[in-house]
Structures are given as C-alpha cells and as structure tokens.
mmCIF file of C-alpha atoms in Angstrom:
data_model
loop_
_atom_site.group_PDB
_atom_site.id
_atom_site.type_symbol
_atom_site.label_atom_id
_atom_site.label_comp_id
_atom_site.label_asym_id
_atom_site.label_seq_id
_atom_site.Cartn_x
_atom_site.Cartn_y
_atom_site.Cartn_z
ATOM 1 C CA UNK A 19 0.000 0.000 0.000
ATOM 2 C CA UNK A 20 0.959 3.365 -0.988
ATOM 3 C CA UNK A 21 1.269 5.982 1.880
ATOM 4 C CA UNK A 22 3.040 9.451 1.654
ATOM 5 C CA UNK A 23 5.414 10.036 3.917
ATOM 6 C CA UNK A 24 4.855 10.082 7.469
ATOM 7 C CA UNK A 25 4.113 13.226 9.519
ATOM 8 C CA UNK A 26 7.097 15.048 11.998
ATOM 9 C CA UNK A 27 5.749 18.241 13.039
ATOM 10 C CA UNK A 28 5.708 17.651 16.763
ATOM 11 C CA UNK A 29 8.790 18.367 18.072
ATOM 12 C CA UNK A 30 8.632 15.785 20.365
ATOM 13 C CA UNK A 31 8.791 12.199 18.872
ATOM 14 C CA UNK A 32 5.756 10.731 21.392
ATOM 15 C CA UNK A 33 3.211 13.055 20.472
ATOM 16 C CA UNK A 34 5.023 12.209 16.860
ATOM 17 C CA UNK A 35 3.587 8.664 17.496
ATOM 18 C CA UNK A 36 -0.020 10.002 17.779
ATOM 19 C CA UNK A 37 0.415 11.452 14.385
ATOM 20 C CA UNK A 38 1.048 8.120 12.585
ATOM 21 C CA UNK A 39 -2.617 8.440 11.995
ATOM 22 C CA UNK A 40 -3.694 11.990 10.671
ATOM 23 C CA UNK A 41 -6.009 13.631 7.911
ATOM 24 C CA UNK A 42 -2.539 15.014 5.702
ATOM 25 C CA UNK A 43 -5.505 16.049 2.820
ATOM 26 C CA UNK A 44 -8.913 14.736 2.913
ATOM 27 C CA UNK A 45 -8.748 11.139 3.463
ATOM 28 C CA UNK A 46 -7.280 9.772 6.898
ATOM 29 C CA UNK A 47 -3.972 7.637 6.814
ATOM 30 C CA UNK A 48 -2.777 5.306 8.931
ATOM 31 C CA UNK A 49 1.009 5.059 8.786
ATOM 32 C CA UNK A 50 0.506 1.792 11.508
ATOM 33 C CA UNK A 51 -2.041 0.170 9.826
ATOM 34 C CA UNK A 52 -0.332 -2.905 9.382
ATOM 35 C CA UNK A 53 2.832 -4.278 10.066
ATOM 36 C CA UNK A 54 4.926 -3.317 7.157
ATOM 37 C CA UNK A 55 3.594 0.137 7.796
ATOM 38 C CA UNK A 56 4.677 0.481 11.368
ATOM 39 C CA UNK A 57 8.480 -0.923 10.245
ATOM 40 C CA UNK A 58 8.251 1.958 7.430
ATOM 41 C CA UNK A 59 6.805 4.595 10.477
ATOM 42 C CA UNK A 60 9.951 3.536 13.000
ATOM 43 C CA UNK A 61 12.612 3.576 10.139
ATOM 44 C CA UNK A 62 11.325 7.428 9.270
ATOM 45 C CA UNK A 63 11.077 8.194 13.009
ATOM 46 C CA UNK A 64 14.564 6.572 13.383
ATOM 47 C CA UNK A 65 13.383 4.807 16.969
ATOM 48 C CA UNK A 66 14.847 1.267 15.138
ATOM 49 C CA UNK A 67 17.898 0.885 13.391
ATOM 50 C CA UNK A 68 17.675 -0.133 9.809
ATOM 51 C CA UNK A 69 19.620 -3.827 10.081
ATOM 52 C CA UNK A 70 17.109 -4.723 12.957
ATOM 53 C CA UNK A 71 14.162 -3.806 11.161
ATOM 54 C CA UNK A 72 15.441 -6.238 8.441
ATOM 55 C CA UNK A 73 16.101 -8.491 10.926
ATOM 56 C CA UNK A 74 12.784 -8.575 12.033
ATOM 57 C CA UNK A 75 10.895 -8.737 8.921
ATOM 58 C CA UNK A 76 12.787 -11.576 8.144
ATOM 59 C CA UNK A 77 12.756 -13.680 11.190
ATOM 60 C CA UNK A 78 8.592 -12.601 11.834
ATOM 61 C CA UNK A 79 5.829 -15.211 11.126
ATOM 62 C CA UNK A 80 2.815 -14.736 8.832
ATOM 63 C CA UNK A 81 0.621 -12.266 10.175
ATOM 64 C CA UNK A 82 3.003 -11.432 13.709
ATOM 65 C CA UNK A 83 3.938 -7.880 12.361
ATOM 66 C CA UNK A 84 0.406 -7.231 11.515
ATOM 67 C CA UNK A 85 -0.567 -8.394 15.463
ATOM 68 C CA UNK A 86 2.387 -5.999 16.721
ATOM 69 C CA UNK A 87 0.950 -2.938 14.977
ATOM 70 C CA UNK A 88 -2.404 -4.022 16.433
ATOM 71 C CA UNK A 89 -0.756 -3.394 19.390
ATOM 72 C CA UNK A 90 1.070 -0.079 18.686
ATOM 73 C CA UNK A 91 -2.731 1.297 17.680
ATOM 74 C CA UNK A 92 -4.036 -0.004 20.515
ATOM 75 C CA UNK A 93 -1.095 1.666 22.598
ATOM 76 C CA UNK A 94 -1.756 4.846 20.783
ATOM 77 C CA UNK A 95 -4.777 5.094 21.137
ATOM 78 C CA UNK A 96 -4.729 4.722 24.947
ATOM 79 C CA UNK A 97 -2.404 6.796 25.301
ATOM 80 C CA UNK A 98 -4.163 9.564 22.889
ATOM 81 C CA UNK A 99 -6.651 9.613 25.665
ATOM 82 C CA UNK A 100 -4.020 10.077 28.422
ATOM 83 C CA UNK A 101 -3.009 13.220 26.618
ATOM 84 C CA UNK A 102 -6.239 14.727 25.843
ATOM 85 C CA UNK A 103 -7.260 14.296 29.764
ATOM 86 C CA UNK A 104 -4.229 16.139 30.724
ATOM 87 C CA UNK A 105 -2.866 18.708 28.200
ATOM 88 C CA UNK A 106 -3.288 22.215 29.018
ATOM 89 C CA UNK A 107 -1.617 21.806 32.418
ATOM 90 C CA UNK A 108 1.488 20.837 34.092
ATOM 91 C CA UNK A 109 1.033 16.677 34.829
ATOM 92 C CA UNK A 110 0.540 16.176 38.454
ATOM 93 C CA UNK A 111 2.369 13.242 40.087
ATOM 94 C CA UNK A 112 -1.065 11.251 40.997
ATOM 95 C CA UNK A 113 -1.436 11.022 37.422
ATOM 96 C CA UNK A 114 1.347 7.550 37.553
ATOM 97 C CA UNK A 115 -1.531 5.468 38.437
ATOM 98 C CA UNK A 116 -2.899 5.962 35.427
ATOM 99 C CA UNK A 117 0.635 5.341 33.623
ATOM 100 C CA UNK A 118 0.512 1.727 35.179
ATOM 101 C CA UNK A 119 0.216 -0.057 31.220
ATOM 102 C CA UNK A 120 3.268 2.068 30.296
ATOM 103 C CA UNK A 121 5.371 0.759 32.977
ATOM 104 C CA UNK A 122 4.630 -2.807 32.185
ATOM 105 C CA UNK A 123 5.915 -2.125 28.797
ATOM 106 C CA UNK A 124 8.573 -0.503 29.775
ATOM 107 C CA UNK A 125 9.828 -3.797 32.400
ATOM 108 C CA UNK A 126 9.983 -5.740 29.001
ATOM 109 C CA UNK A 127 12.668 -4.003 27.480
ATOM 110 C CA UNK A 128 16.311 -5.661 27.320
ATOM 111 C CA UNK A 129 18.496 -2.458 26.762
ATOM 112 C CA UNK A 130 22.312 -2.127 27.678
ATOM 113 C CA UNK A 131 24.933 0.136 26.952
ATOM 114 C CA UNK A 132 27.935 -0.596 24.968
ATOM 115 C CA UNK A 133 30.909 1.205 24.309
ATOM 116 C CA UNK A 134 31.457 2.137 20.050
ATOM 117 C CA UNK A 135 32.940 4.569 17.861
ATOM 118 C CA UNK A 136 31.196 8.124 17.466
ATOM 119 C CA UNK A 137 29.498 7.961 14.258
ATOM 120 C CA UNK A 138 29.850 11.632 13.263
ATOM 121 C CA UNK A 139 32.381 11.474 11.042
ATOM 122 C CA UNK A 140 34.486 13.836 12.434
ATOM 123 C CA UNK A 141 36.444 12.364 15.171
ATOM 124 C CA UNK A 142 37.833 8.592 16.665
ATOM 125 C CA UNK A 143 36.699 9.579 19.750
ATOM 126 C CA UNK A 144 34.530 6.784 21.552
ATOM 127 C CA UNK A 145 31.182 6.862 23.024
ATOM 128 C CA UNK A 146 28.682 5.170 25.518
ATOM 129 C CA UNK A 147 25.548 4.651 23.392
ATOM 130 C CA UNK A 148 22.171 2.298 24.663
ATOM 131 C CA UNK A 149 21.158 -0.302 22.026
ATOM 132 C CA UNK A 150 18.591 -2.856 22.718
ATOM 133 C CA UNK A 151 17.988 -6.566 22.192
ATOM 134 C CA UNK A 152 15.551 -7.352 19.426
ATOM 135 C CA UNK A 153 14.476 -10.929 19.968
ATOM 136 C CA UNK A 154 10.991 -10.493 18.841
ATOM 137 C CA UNK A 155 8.834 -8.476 16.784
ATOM 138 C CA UNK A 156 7.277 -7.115 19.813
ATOM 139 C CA UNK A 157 10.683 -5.897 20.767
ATOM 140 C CA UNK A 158 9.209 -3.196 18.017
ATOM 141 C CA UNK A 159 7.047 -1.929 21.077
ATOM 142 C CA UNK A 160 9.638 -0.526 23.325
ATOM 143 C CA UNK A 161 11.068 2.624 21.570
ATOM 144 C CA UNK A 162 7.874 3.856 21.129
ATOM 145 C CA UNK A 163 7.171 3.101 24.737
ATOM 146 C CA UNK A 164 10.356 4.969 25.463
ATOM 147 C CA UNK A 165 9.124 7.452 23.811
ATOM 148 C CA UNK A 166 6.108 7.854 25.454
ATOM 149 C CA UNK A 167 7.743 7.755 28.650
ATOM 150 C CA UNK A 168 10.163 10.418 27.764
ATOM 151 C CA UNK A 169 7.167 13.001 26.846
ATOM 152 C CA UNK A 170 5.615 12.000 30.226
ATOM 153 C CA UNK A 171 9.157 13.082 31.810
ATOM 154 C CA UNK A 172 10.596 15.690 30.171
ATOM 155 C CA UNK A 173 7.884 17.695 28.339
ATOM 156 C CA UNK A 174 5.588 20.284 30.040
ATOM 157 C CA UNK A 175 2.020 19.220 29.626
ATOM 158 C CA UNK A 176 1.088 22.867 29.821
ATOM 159 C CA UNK A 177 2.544 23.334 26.452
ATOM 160 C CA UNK A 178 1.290 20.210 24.744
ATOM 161 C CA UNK A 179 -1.466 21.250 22.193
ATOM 162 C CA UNK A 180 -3.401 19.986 19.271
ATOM 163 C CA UNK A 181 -3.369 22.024 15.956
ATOM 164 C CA UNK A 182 -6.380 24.431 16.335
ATOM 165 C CA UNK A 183 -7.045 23.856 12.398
ATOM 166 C CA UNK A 184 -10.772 22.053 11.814
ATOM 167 C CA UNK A 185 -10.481 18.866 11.250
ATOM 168 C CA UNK A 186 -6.476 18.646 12.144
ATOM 169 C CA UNK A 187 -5.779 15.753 14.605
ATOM 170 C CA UNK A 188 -2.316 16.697 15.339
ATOM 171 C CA UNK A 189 -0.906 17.245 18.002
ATOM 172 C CA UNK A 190 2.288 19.534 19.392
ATOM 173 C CA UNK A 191 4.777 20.672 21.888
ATOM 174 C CA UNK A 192 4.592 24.452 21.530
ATOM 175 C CA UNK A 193 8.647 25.256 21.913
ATOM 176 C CA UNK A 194 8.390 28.511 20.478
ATOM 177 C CA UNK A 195 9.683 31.763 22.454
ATOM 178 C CA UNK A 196 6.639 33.237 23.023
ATOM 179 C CA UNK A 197 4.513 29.777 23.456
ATOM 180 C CA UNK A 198 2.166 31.222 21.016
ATOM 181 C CA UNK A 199 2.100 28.093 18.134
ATOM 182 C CA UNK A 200 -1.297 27.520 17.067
ATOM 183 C CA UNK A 201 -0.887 25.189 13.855
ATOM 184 C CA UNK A 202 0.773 22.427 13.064
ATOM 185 C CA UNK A 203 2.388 24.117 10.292
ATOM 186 C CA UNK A 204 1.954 27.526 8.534
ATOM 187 C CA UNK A 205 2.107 25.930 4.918
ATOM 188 C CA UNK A 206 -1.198 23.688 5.909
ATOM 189 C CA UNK A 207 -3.470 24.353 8.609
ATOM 190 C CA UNK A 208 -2.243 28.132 9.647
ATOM 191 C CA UNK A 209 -2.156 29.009 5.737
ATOM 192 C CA UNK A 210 -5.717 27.480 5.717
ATOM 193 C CA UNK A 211 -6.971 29.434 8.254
ATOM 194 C CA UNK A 212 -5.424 33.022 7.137
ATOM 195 C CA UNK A 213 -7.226 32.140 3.471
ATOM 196 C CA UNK A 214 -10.591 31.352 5.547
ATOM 197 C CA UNK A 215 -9.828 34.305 7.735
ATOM 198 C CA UNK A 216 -9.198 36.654 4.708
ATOM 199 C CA UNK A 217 -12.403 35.608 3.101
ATOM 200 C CA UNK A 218 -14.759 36.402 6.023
ATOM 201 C CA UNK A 219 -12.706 39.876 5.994
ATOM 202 C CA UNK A 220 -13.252 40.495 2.141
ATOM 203 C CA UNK A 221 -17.428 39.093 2.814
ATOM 204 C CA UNK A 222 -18.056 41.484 5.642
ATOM 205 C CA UNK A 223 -16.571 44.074 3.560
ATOM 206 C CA UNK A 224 -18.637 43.401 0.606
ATOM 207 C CA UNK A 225 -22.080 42.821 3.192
ATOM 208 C CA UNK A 226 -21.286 46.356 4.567
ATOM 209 C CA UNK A 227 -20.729 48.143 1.428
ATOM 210 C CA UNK A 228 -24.119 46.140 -0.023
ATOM 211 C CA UNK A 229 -25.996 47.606 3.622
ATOM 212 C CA UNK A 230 -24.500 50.813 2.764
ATOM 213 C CA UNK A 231 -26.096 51.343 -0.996
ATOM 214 C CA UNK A 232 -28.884 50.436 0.228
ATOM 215 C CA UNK A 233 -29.654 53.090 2.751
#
C-alpha cells in the first residue's frame, strides 16, 4: 500500500507517534495500519535501526507484524486519551496510576549500553551509546514506549497542544519563544486558516458596502 510520507511536526517524537494516523488532505492515513507500515513509520522516526528492522521482517511469522501494529494502535490510542485528559496543564504526580500499562511495557525491554565509535564522522573519539535486544517483533514496542515515557518526563504538559485547524488531529509541543504556536504548520493548517480568515474579511466588507447602498 501506498502511503506518503509520514508526519514530523511535533517536536517531540511521542506526540510524533499520535500522528502516525492523521487527515494530511482529505482522506485519513494510517502510517501503523499494518505491520509493514509500522516498520516503514519507525525507520522514518529513526526509533529502530535499519539492520534490525530487516532483521525482524525476516525472522517474523505470517501475520506477527500485523498483530504488533495491532498493538502499537491499541497503545496509541490509549495513550491519545491520556493526553487529551491532561494537556493544558502541568502533569501532576497522581497522574502515575494511570501510567501503570506504560510501565509494564517498559519492564519488558532488554536495553544495555555498549561502548562504540562516534558515528559523526568527524572524530575517533569513543562513546557510551544504549542499544537494545531485538528478539521479537514485539521488541518493536519498546522505543515507542520509550518514547512515550520520555514526553511524560521531560515535556511540560502545559505546552502540549493539538493544531487548532478544523479537522487537524495533530498534536504539538509548543517550543516557540513566546509559546504562542497555534498550527501544526503555517504551509497547511495556519495558511488554511489566514485564506478562511481573509475571506470572512473580504465578505463582511462586501455585506457592509451592499448595507450601505442600500440606505
């Protein structure tokens, strides 16, 4: 199945995650749909390394990928809801009970450190880097649940917002100086809404000039 290319507008790659399904024109797309479409959403994310990813899909049983991005919608979508109850606001701390299914994702992971060359090019210098085992397609599960985790951690709920464009479903962390992001992006939804916005300006105009000739 064809899909364009997935969606990276939120500056944070959790609330990324809850884009893999969005409304890009006028017909929704699910970049998880399947399983083949949730290894093409984590290699464009870059949450799995390519040779793993090829690893898996070679290893996995008929039908297992498809079951693991059952899961991944299933742990979006809960999570979705998580969000939605508490954006706006800074995340109080009685709000972990609720994170219980995230933990118990989180106790399955088999990460380590290792020490490696730095990739950048530039230097021999070494570095400490965490890798992960993948013995399983469901190993697929844990970076996003890191992910996920990380938001809950490190991102202030306050500014977590969803694009005020109608019918956007995505979702942001508003990082800009003065906190004051509305869209997702200015080339769709905030370029939508100054057209809309321009042509209720240039219909009032023409409704008062209309009232006016006819006084």
């Amino acid at each position: 199945m064809h899909r364009p290319p997935a969606i990276f507008i939120a500056d944070v790659p959790g609330l990324d995650f809850l884009n893999s399904i969005a409304t890009p024109v006028d017909t929704a797309v699910d970049w998880i749909e399947d399983g083949e479409g949730l290894l093409s959403w984590l290699e464009q994310a870059g949450l799995v390394p390519g040779d793993a990813l090829a690893a898996l899909r070679a290893q996995a049983l008929p039908g297992e990928l498809d079951h693991v991005a059952d899961q991944a919608r299933s742990l979006r979508e809960w999570f979705r809801g998580f969000v939605r109850a508490h954006m706006g606001r800074p995340l109080a701390a009685d709000a972990l009970r609720e994170l219980e299914p995230l933990n118990r994702l989180l106790e399955r992971d088999e990460a380590f450190s290792q020490i490696m060359p730095d990739d950048d090019g530039k230097s021999a210098a070494l570095v400490l880097r965490t890798t992960r085992r993948w013995r399983s397609p469901e190993s697929l599960l844990l970076p996003i649940g890191e992910a996920l985790a990380r938001l809950v951690s490190t991102e202030d709920f306050s500014q977590v917002k969803a694009c005020e464009g109608h019918p956007c479903t995505l979702m942001f962390a508003d990082h800009t100086r003065g906190r004051a992001r509305r869209w997702c992006s200015m080339a769709a939804c905030g370029n939508r809404a100054k057209q809309a916005a321009h042509r209720h300006r240039l219909k009032r105009h023409r409704q008062t000039r209309t009232r006016g000739r006819s006084r």
